[in-house]
mmCIF file of C-alpha atoms and ligand atoms in Angstrom:
data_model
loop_
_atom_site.group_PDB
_atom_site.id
_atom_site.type_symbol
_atom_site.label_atom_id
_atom_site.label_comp_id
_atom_site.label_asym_id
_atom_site.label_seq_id
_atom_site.Cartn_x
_atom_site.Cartn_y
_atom_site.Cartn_z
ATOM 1 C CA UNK A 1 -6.264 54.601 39.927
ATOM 2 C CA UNK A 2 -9.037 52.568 41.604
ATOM 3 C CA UNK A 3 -9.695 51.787 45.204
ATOM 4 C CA UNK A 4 -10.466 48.075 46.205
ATOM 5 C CA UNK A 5 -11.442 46.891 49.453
ATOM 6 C CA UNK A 6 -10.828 43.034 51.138
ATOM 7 C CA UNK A 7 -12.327 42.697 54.051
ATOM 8 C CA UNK A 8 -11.998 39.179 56.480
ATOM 9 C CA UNK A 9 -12.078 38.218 60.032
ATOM 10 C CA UNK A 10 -8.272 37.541 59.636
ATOM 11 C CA UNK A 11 -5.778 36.807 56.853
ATOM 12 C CA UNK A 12 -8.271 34.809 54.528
ATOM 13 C CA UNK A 13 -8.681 37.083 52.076
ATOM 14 C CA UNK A 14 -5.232 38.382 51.448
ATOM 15 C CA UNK A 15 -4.644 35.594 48.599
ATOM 16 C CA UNK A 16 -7.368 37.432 47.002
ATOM 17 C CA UNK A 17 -5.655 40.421 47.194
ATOM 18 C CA UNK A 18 -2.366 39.394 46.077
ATOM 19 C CA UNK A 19 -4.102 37.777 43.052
ATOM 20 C CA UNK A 20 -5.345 41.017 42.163
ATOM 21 C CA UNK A 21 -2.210 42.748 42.504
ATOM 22 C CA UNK A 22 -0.856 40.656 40.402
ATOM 23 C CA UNK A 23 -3.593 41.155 37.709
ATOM 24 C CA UNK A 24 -3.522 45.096 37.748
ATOM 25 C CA UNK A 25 -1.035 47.681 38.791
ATOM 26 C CA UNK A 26 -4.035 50.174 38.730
ATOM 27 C CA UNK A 27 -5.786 49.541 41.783
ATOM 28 C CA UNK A 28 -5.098 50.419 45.211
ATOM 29 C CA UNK A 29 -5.894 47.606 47.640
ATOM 30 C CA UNK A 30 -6.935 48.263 51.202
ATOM 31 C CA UNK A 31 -7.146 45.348 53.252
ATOM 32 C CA UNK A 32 -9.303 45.020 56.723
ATOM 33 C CA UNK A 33 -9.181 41.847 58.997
ATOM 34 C CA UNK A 34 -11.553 42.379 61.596
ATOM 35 C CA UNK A 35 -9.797 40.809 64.183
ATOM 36 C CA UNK A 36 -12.013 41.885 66.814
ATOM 37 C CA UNK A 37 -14.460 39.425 65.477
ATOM 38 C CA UNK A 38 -12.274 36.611 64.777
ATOM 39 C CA UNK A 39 -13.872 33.807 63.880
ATOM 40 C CA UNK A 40 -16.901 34.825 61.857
ATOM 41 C CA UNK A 41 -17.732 30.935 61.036
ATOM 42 C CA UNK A 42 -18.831 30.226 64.563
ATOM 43 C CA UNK A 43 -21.111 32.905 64.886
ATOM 44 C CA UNK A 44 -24.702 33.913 64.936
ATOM 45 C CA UNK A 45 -26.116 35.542 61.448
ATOM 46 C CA UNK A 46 -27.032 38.604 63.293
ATOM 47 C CA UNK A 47 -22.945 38.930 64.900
ATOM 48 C CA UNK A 48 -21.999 38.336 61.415
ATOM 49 C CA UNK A 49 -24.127 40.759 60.166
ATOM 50 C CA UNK A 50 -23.325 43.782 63.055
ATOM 51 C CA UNK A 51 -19.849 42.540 62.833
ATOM 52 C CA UNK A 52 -19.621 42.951 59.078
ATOM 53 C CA UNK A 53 -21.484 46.402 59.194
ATOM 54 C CA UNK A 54 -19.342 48.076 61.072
ATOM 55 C CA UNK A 55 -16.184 46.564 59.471
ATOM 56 C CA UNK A 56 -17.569 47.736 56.060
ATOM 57 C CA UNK A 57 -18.341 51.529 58.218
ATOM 58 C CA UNK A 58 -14.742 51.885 58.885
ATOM 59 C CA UNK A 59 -13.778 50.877 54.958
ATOM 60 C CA UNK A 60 -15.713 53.333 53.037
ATOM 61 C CA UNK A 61 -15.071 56.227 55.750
ATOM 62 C CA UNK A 62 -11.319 55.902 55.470
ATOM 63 C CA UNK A 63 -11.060 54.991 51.927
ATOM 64 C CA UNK A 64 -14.383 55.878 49.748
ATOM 65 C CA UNK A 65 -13.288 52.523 47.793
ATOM 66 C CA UNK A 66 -15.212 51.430 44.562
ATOM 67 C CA UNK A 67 -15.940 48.133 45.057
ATOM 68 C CA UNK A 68 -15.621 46.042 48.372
ATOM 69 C CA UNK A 69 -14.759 42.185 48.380
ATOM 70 C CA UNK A 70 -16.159 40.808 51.154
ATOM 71 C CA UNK A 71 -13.508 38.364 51.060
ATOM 72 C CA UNK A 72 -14.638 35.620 53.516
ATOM 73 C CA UNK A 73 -17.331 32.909 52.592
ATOM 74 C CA UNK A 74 -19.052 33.396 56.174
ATOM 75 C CA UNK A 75 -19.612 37.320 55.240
ATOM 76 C CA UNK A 76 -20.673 36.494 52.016
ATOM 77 C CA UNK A 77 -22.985 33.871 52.789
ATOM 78 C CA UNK A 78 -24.761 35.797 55.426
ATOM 79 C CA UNK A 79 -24.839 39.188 55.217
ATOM 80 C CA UNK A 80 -24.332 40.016 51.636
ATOM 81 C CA UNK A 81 -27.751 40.557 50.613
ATOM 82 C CA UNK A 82 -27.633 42.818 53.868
ATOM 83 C CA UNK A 83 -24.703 45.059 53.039
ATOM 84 C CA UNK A 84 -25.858 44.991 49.667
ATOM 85 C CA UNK A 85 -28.976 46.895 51.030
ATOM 86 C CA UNK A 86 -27.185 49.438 53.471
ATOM 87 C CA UNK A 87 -24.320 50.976 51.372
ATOM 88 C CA UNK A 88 -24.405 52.499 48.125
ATOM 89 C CA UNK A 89 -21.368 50.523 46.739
ATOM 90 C CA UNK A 90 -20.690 47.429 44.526
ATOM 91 C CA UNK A 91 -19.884 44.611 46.340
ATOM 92 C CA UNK A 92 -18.273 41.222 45.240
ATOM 93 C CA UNK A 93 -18.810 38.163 47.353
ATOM 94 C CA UNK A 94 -16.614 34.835 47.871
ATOM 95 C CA UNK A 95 -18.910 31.883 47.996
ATOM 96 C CA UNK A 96 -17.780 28.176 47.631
ATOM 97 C CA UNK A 97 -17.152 27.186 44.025
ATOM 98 C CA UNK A 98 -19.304 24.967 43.956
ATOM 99 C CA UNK A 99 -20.456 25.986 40.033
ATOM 100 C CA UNK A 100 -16.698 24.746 39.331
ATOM 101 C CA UNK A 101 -16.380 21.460 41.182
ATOM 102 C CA UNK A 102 -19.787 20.337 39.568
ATOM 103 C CA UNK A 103 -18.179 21.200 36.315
ATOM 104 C CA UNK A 104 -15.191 19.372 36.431
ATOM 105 C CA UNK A 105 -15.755 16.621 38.733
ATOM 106 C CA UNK A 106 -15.359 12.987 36.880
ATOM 107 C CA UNK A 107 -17.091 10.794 39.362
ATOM 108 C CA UNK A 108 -19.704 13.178 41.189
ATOM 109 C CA UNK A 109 -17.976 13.158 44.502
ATOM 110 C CA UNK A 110 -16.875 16.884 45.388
ATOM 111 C CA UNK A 111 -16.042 17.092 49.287
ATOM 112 C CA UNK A 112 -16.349 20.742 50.726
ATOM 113 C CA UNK A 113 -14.311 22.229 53.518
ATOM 114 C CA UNK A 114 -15.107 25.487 54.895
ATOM 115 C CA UNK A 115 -16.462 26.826 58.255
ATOM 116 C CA UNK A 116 -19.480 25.551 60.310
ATOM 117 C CA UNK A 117 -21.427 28.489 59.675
ATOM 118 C CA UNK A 118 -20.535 28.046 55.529
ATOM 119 C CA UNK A 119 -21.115 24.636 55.564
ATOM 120 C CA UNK A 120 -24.399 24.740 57.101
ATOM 121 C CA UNK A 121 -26.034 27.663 55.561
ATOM 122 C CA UNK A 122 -29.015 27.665 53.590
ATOM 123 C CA UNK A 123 -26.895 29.689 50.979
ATOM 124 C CA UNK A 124 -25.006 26.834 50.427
ATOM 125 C CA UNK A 125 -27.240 24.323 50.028
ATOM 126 C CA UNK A 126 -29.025 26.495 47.756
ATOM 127 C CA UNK A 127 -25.603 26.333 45.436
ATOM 128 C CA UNK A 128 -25.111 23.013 45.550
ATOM 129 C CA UNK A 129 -28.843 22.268 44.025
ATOM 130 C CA UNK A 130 -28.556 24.552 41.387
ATOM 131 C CA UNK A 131 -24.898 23.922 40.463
ATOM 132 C CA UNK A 132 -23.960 20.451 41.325
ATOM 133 C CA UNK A 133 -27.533 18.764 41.408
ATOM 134 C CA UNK A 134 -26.323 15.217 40.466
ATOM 135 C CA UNK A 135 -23.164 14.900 42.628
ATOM 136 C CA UNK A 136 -22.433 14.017 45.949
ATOM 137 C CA UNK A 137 -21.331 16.939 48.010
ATOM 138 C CA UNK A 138 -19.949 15.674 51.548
ATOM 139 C CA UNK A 139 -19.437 19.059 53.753
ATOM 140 C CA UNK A 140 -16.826 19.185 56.465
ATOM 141 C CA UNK A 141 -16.661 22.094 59.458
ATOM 142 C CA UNK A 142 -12.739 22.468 60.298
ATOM 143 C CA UNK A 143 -12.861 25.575 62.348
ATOM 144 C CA UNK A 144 -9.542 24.490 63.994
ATOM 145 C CA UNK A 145 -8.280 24.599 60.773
ATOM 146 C CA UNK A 146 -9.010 28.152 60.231
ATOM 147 C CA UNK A 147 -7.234 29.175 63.725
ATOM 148 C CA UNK A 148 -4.150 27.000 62.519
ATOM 149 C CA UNK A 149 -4.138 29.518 59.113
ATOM 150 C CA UNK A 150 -4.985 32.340 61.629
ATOM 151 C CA UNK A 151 -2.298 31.710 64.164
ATOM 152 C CA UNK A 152 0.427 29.693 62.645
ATOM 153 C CA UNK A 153 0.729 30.995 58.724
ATOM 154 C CA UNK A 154 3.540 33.157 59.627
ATOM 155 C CA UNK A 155 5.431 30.245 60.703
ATOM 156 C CA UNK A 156 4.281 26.851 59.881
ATOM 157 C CA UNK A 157 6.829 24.562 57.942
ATOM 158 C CA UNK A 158 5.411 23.078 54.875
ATOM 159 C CA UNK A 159 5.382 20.334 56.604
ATOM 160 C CA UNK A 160 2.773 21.112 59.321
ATOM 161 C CA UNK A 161 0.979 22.988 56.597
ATOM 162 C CA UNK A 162 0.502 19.545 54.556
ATOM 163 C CA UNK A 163 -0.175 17.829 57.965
ATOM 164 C CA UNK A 164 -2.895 20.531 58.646
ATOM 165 C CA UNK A 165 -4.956 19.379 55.835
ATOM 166 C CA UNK A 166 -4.658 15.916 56.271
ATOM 167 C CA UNK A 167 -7.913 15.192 58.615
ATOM 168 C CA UNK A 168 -9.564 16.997 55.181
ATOM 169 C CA UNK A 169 -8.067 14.581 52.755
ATOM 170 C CA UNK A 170 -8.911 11.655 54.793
ATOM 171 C CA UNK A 171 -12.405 12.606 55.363
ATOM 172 C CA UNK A 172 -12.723 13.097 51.402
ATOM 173 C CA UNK A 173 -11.048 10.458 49.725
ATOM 174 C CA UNK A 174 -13.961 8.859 47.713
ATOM 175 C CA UNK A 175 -13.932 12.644 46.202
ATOM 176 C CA UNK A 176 -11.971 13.645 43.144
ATOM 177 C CA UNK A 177 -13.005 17.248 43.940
ATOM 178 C CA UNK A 178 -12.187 19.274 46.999
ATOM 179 C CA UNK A 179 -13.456 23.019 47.449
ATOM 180 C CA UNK A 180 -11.687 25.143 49.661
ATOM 181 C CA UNK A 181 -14.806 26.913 50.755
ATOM 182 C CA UNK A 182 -13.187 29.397 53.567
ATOM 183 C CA UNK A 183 -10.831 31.712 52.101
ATOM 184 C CA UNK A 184 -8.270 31.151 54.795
ATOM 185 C CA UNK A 185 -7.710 27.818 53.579
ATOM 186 C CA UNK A 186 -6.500 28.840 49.860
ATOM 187 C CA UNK A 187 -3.475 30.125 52.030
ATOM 188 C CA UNK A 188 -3.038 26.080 52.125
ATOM 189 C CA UNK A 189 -3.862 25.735 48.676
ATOM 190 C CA UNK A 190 -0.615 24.445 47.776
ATOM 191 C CA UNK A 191 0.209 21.958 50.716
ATOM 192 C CA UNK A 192 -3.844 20.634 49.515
ATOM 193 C CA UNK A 193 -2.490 20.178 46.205
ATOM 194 C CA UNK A 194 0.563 17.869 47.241
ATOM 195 C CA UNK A 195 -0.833 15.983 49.680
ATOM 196 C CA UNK A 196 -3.953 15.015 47.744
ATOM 197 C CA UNK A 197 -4.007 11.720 46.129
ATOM 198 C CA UNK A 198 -3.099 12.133 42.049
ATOM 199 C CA UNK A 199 -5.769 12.923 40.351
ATOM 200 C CA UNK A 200 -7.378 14.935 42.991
ATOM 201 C CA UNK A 201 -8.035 18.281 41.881
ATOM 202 C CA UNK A 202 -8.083 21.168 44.428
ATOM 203 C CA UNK A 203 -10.721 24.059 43.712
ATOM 204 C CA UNK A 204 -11.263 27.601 45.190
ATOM 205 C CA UNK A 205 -13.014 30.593 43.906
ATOM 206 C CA UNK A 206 -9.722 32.997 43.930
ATOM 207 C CA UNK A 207 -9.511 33.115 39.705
ATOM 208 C CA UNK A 208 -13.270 33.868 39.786
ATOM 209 C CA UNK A 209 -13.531 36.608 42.503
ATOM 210 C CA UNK A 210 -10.629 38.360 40.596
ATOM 211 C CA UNK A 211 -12.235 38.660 37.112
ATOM 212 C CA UNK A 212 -15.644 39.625 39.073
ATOM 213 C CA UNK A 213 -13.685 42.897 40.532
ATOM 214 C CA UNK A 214 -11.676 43.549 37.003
ATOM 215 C CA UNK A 215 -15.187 43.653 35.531
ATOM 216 C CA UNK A 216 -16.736 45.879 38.219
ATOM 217 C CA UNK A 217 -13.960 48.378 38.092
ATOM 218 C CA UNK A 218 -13.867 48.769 34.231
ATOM 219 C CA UNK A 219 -16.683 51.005 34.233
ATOM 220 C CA UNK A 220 -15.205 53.186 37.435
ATOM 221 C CA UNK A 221 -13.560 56.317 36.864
ATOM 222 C CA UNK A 222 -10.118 56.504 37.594
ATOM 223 C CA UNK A 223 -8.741 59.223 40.466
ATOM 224 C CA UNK A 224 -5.505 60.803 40.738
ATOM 225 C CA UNK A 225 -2.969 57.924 41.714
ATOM 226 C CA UNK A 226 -1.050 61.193 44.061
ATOM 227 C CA UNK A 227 -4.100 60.835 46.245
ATOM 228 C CA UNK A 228 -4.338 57.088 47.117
ATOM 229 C CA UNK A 229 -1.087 55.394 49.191
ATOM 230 C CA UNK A 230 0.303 51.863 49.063
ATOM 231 C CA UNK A 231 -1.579 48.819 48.985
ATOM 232 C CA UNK A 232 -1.909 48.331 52.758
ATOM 233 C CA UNK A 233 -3.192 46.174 54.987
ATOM 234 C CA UNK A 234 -5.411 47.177 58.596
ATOM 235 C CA UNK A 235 -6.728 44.635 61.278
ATOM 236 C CA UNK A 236 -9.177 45.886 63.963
ATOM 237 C CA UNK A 237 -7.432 44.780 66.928
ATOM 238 C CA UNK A 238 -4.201 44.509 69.067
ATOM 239 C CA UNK A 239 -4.061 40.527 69.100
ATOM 240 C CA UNK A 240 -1.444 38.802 66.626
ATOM 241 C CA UNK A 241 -0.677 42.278 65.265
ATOM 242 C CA UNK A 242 3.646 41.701 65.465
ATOM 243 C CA UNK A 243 2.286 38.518 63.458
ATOM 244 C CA UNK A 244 0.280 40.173 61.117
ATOM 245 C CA UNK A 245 3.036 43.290 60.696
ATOM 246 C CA UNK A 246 5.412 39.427 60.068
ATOM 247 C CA UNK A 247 2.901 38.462 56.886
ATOM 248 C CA UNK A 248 2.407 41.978 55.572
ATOM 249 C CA UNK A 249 6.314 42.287 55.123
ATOM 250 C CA UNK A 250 6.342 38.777 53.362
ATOM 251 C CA UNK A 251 3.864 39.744 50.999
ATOM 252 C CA UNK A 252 5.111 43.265 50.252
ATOM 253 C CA UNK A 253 2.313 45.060 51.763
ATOM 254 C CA UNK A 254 2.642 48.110 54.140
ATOM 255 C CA UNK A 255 1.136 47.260 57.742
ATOM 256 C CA UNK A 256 -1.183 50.082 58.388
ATOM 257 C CA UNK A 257 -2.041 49.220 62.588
ATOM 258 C CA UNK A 258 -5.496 48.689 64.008
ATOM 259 C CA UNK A 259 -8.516 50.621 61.954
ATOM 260 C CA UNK A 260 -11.227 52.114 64.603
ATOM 261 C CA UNK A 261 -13.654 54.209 64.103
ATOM 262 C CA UNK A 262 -13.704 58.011 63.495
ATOM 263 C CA UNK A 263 -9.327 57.109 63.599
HETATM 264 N N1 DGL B 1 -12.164 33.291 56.057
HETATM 265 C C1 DGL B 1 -13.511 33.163 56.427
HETATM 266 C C2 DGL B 1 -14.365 32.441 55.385
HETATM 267 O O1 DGL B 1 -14.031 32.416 54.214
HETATM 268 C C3 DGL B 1 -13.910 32.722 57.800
HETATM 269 C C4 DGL B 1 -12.983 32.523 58.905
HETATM 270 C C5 DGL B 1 -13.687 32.739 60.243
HETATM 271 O O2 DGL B 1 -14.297 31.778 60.766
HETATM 272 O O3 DGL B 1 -13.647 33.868 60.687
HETATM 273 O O4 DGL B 1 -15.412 31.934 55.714
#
Protein backbone atom coordinates (compact mmCIF):
# COMPACT_ATOMS: atom_id res chain seq x y z
CA UNK A 1 0.00 0.00 0.00
CA UNK A 2 0.84 3.58 -1.05
CA UNK A 3 -0.22 6.88 0.35
CA UNK A 4 -1.52 9.64 -2.11
CA UNK A 5 -2.37 13.03 -1.28
CA UNK A 6 -5.13 15.60 -3.25
CA UNK A 7 -5.06 18.66 -2.02
CA UNK A 8 -7.70 21.78 -3.32
CA UNK A 9 -9.30 24.82 -2.00
CA UNK A 10 -12.62 22.80 -2.17
CA UNK A 11 -14.02 19.77 -4.01
CA UNK A 12 -11.98 20.28 -7.35
CA UNK A 13 -9.80 17.73 -7.06
CA UNK A 14 -11.88 14.87 -5.87
CA UNK A 15 -12.56 13.71 -9.67
CA UNK A 16 -8.94 13.20 -9.58
CA UNK A 17 -9.15 11.13 -6.83
CA UNK A 18 -11.93 9.01 -7.79
CA UNK A 19 -10.11 8.45 -11.13
CA UNK A 20 -7.38 7.05 -9.29
CA UNK A 21 -9.36 4.87 -7.22
CA UNK A 22 -10.64 3.54 -9.91
CA UNK A 23 -7.20 2.83 -11.53
CA UNK A 24 -5.58 1.10 -8.38
CA UNK A 25 -6.91 -0.60 -5.33
CA UNK A 26 -3.33 -0.13 -3.86
CA UNK A 27 -3.22 3.30 -2.83
CA UNK A 28 -4.63 5.03 -0.01
CA UNK A 29 -6.03 8.44 -0.92
CA UNK A 30 -6.15 11.30 1.54
CA UNK A 31 -7.95 14.16 0.41
CA UNK A 32 -7.52 17.97 1.87
CA UNK A 33 -9.79 20.94 0.72
CA UNK A 34 -8.51 23.86 2.30
CA UNK A 35 -11.56 25.48 2.86
CA UNK A 36 -10.18 28.10 4.92
CA UNK A 37 -8.73 29.51 1.80
CA UNK A 38 -11.51 29.06 -0.50
CA UNK A 39 -11.06 30.49 -3.49
CA UNK A 40 -7.39 30.19 -4.36
CA UNK A 41 -8.08 31.74 -8.05
CA UNK A 42 -8.72 35.19 -6.70
CA UNK A 43 -5.79 35.47 -4.75
CA UNK A 44 -2.39 36.98 -4.48
CA UNK A 45 0.72 34.50 -5.48
CA UNK A 46 2.14 34.99 -2.11
CA UNK A 47 -1.68 33.83 -0.26
CA UNK A 48 -1.49 31.06 -2.64
CA UNK A 49 1.76 30.23 -1.79
CA UNK A 50 1.36 30.58 2.43
CA UNK A 51 -1.98 29.11 1.86
CA UNK A 52 -0.66 26.09 0.00
CA UNK A 53 2.32 25.66 2.51
CA UNK A 54 0.59 25.15 5.28
CA UNK A 55 -2.11 22.96 3.63
CA UNK A 56 0.75 20.72 2.33
CA UNK A 57 2.25 21.04 6.49
CA UNK A 58 -0.82 19.45 7.73
CA UNK A 59 -0.67 16.53 4.76
CA UNK A 60 2.67 15.10 5.26
CA UNK A 61 2.42 15.46 9.26
CA UNK A 62 -0.74 13.40 9.42
CA UNK A 63 -0.09 11.09 6.65
CA UNK A 64 3.82 10.89 5.54
CA UNK A 65 2.17 10.35 1.90
CA UNK A 66 4.44 9.51 -1.17
CA UNK A 67 3.46 11.70 -3.60
CA UNK A 68 1.12 14.84 -3.25
CA UNK A 69 -1.25 16.07 -6.16
CA UNK A 70 -1.66 19.43 -5.83
CA UNK A 71 -4.88 19.01 -7.41
CA UNK A 72 -5.98 22.59 -8.30
CA UNK A 73 -4.58 24.54 -11.42
CA UNK A 74 -4.21 27.84 -9.18
CA UNK A 75 -1.73 25.75 -6.72
CA UNK A 76 -0.06 24.34 -9.44
CA UNK A 77 0.47 27.28 -11.42
CA UNK A 78 1.84 29.30 -8.62
CA UNK A 79 3.43 27.71 -6.07
CA UNK A 80 4.63 24.48 -7.45
CA UNK A 81 8.06 25.33 -8.16
CA UNK A 82 7.78 26.64 -4.43
CA UNK A 83 6.60 23.50 -2.69
CA UNK A 84 8.72 21.70 -4.92
CA UNK A 85 11.65 23.52 -3.09
CA UNK A 86 10.39 23.23 0.64
CA UNK A 87 9.41 19.51 1.07
CA UNK A 88 11.28 16.53 0.34
CA UNK A 89 8.40 14.77 -1.57
CA UNK A 90 7.29 14.15 -5.22
CA UNK A 91 4.77 16.27 -6.25
CA UNK A 92 2.37 16.09 -9.33
CA UNK A 93 0.76 19.24 -10.59
CA UNK A 94 -2.68 19.89 -12.57
CA UNK A 95 -2.08 22.50 -15.19
CA UNK A 96 -4.48 23.24 -18.16
CA UNK A 97 -4.15 20.73 -20.98
CA UNK A 98 -3.28 22.79 -23.11
CA UNK A 99 -0.50 20.12 -24.81
CA UNK A 100 -3.91 18.14 -25.61
CA UNK A 101 -6.24 20.75 -27.07
CA UNK A 102 -3.31 21.89 -29.45
CA UNK A 103 -3.13 18.29 -30.43
CA UNK A 104 -6.44 17.58 -31.34
CA UNK A 105 -7.96 20.75 -32.25
CA UNK A 106 -9.19 20.78 -36.16
CA UNK A 107 -9.57 24.46 -36.70
CA UNK A 108 -7.03 26.14 -34.14
CA UNK A 109 -9.64 27.63 -31.93
CA UNK A 110 -9.27 26.06 -28.28
CA UNK A 111 -11.26 28.35 -25.69
CA UNK A 112 -9.95 27.97 -22.00
CA UNK A 113 -11.99 28.26 -18.85
CA UNK A 114 -10.42 28.26 -15.58
CA UNK A 115 -9.91 30.83 -12.75
CA UNK A 116 -8.67 34.49 -13.02
CA UNK A 117 -5.57 33.79 -11.37
CA UNK A 118 -5.04 30.50 -14.03
CA UNK A 119 -6.03 32.32 -16.80
CA UNK A 120 -3.80 35.14 -16.32
CA UNK A 121 -0.64 33.62 -15.18
CA UNK A 122 2.54 33.78 -16.81
CA UNK A 123 2.56 29.87 -16.42
CA UNK A 124 -0.03 29.71 -18.71
CA UNK A 125 0.89 31.71 -21.28
CA UNK A 126 4.11 30.06 -21.18
CA UNK A 127 2.01 26.63 -22.14
CA UNK A 128 0.14 27.90 -24.63
CA UNK A 129 3.46 29.10 -26.70
CA UNK A 130 5.14 26.04 -26.41
CA UNK A 131 2.15 23.70 -26.88
CA UNK A 132 -0.42 25.33 -28.97
CA UNK A 133 1.80 28.04 -30.82
CA UNK A 134 -0.39 28.25 -33.99
CA UNK A 135 -3.92 28.27 -32.47
CA UNK A 136 -6.08 30.68 -31.09
CA UNK A 137 -6.47 30.31 -27.39
CA UNK A 138 -9.42 32.69 -26.08
CA UNK A 139 -9.17 32.54 -22.02
CA UNK A 140 -12.25 33.06 -19.91
CA UNK A 141 -12.20 33.87 -15.81
CA UNK A 142 -15.60 32.23 -14.41
CA UNK A 143 -14.89 32.43 -10.76
CA UNK A 144 -18.69 32.32 -10.12
CA UNK A 145 -18.56 29.27 -11.74
CA UNK A 146 -16.24 27.71 -9.37
CA UNK A 147 -18.51 28.85 -6.21
CA UNK A 148 -21.58 27.28 -8.17
CA UNK A 149 -19.30 23.71 -8.18
CA UNK A 150 -18.28 24.76 -4.60
CA UNK A 151 -21.68 25.44 -3.18
CA UNK A 152 -24.27 23.76 -5.24
CA UNK A 153 -22.58 20.19 -6.48
CA UNK A 154 -24.31 18.40 -3.80
CA UNK A 155 -27.51 19.44 -5.17
CA UNK A 156 -27.72 20.94 -8.52
CA UNK A 157 -30.13 19.17 -11.08
CA UNK A 158 -28.50 18.35 -14.29
CA UNK A 159 -30.27 20.82 -15.44
CA UNK A 160 -28.73 23.84 -13.63
CA UNK A 161 -25.47 22.00 -14.04
CA UNK A 162 -25.82 22.28 -18.04
CA UNK A 163 -27.20 25.86 -17.49
CA UNK A 164 -24.02 26.62 -15.38
CA UNK A 165 -21.81 26.19 -18.27
CA UNK A 166 -23.70 27.85 -20.71
CA UNK A 167 -22.13 31.61 -20.41
CA UNK A 168 -18.77 29.21 -21.26
CA UNK A 169 -20.19 27.70 -24.38
CA UNK A 170 -21.46 30.91 -25.62
CA UNK A 171 -18.35 32.77 -25.08
CA UNK A 172 -16.48 29.85 -27.08
CA UNK A 173 -18.41 28.89 -29.90
CA UNK A 174 -15.96 29.69 -32.81
CA UNK A 175 -13.83 26.93 -30.70
CA UNK A 176 -13.95 23.23 -31.41
CA UNK A 177 -11.82 22.78 -28.25
CA UNK A 178 -12.72 23.68 -24.71
CA UNK A 179 -10.22 23.05 -21.68
CA UNK A 180 -11.56 22.79 -18.41
CA UNK A 181 -8.60 24.47 -16.85
CA UNK A 182 -9.87 24.57 -12.97
CA UNK A 183 -10.32 21.24 -11.64
CA UNK A 184 -13.64 22.07 -10.09
CA UNK A 185 -15.11 22.34 -13.36
CA UNK A 186 -14.36 18.56 -14.56
CA UNK A 187 -17.09 17.96 -11.78
CA UNK A 188 -19.22 19.55 -14.86
CA UNK A 189 -17.46 17.64 -17.30
CA UNK A 190 -20.40 15.82 -18.35
CA UNK A 191 -23.19 18.60 -18.45
CA UNK A 192 -19.96 20.47 -20.84
CA UNK A 193 -20.11 17.54 -22.94
CA UNK A 194 -24.01 17.67 -23.68
CA UNK A 195 -24.52 21.01 -23.95
CA UNK A 196 -21.65 21.69 -26.35
CA UNK A 197 -22.45 21.98 -29.92
CA UNK A 198 -21.58 18.36 -31.86
CA UNK A 199 -18.42 18.21 -32.66
CA UNK A 200 -17.16 20.10 -29.76
CA UNK A 201 -14.78 18.19 -27.87
CA UNK A 202 -14.41 18.81 -24.09
CA UNK A 203 -10.72 18.43 -22.63
CA UNK A 204 -9.28 18.25 -19.04
CA UNK A 205 -6.09 16.95 -17.71
CA UNK A 206 -7.80 14.16 -15.27
CA UNK A 207 -6.43 10.94 -17.64
CA UNK A 208 -3.01 12.67 -17.59
CA UNK A 209 -2.58 13.59 -13.86
CA UNK A 210 -3.57 9.89 -13.14
CA UNK A 211 -0.87 8.09 -15.21
CA UNK A 212 1.68 10.91 -13.83
CA UNK A 213 0.94 9.50 -10.07
CA UNK A 214 0.80 5.58 -11.32
CA UNK A 215 4.28 6.34 -12.66
CA UNK A 216 5.57 8.15 -9.55
CA UNK A 217 4.38 5.49 -7.21
CA UNK A 218 5.84 2.47 -9.17
CA UNK A 219 9.14 3.00 -7.84
CA UNK A 220 7.71 3.58 -3.99
CA UNK A 221 7.88 0.92 -1.59
CA UNK A 222 4.85 -0.47 -0.48
CA UNK A 223 3.85 -0.30 3.59
CA UNK A 224 1.74 -2.52 5.51
CA UNK A 225 -1.95 -1.91 4.20
CA UNK A 226 -2.97 -2.66 8.48
CA UNK A 227 -1.36 0.71 9.01
CA UNK A 228 -3.08 3.10 6.52
CA UNK A 229 -7.24 3.61 6.91
CA UNK A 230 -9.87 4.32 4.26
CA UNK A 231 -9.58 6.59 1.51
CA UNK A 232 -10.85 9.71 3.30
CA UNK A 233 -11.49 12.95 2.71
CA UNK A 234 -10.50 16.32 5.29
CA UNK A 235 -11.44 20.07 4.66
CA UNK A 236 -9.82 22.78 6.85
CA UNK A 237 -12.79 24.48 8.00
CA UNK A 238 -16.35 24.43 9.55
CA UNK A 239 -18.19 26.11 6.44
CA UNK A 240 -20.23 23.67 4.03
CA UNK A 241 -18.89 20.76 6.09
CA UNK A 242 -22.80 18.85 6.43
CA UNK A 243 -22.33 19.51 2.51
CA UNK A 244 -19.12 18.16 2.13
CA UNK A 245 -19.93 15.03 4.77
CA UNK A 246 -23.34 14.99 1.72
CA UNK A 247 -20.54 14.44 -1.32
CA UNK A 248 -18.15 12.22 0.61
CA UNK A 249 -21.11 9.68 1.20
CA UNK A 250 -22.02 9.92 -2.61
CA UNK A 251 -18.70 9.10 -3.63
CA UNK A 252 -17.97 6.36 -1.09
CA UNK A 253 -15.41 8.17 0.78
CA UNK A 254 -15.21 8.39 4.65
CA UNK A 255 -15.60 12.17 5.87
CA UNK A 256 -12.69 12.65 8.13
CA UNK A 257 -13.83 16.52 9.79
CA UNK A 258 -11.69 19.63 9.67
CA UNK A 259 -7.63 18.91 9.51
CA UNK A 260 -5.67 21.62 11.84
CA UNK A 261 -2.58 21.64 12.82
CA UNK A 262 -0.69 19.57 15.46
CA UNK A 263 -4.75 17.70 15.49
N1 LIG B 1 -9.93 24.13 -8.26
C1 LIG B 1 -9.00 25.17 -8.35
C2 LIG B 1 -8.23 25.19 -9.67
O1 LIG B 1 -8.11 24.17 -10.33
C3 LIG B 1 -9.34 26.57 -7.95
C4 LIG B 1 -10.59 26.97 -7.31
C5 LIG B 1 -10.39 28.22 -6.46
O2 LIG B 1 -10.48 29.34 -7.01
O3 LIG B 1 -10.09 28.03 -5.30
O4 LIG B 1 -7.70 26.20 -10.04
Amino acid sequence: MKVCAFLDSGSGGIPYMLRLMERTKDVRCVYLGDTANFPYGEKSPEEIIQGAVSAVDLLTENFSPNVIVTACNTISVSALAELRKRFPIPFVGTVPAIRLAGKISRNGKIGLVATRFTVESDYTRDLIKEFAPNCLVLKRADPQLVDFVEKRLFDATPEEKRAACMPTIKEFSQCDTIILGCTHFVHLREAFQEAVPSGVQVVDSCDGVVERVLKQLENVPDVPSIALGENSLFVTSSSHKDEYEKLCSRFGLKFGGILKKNS
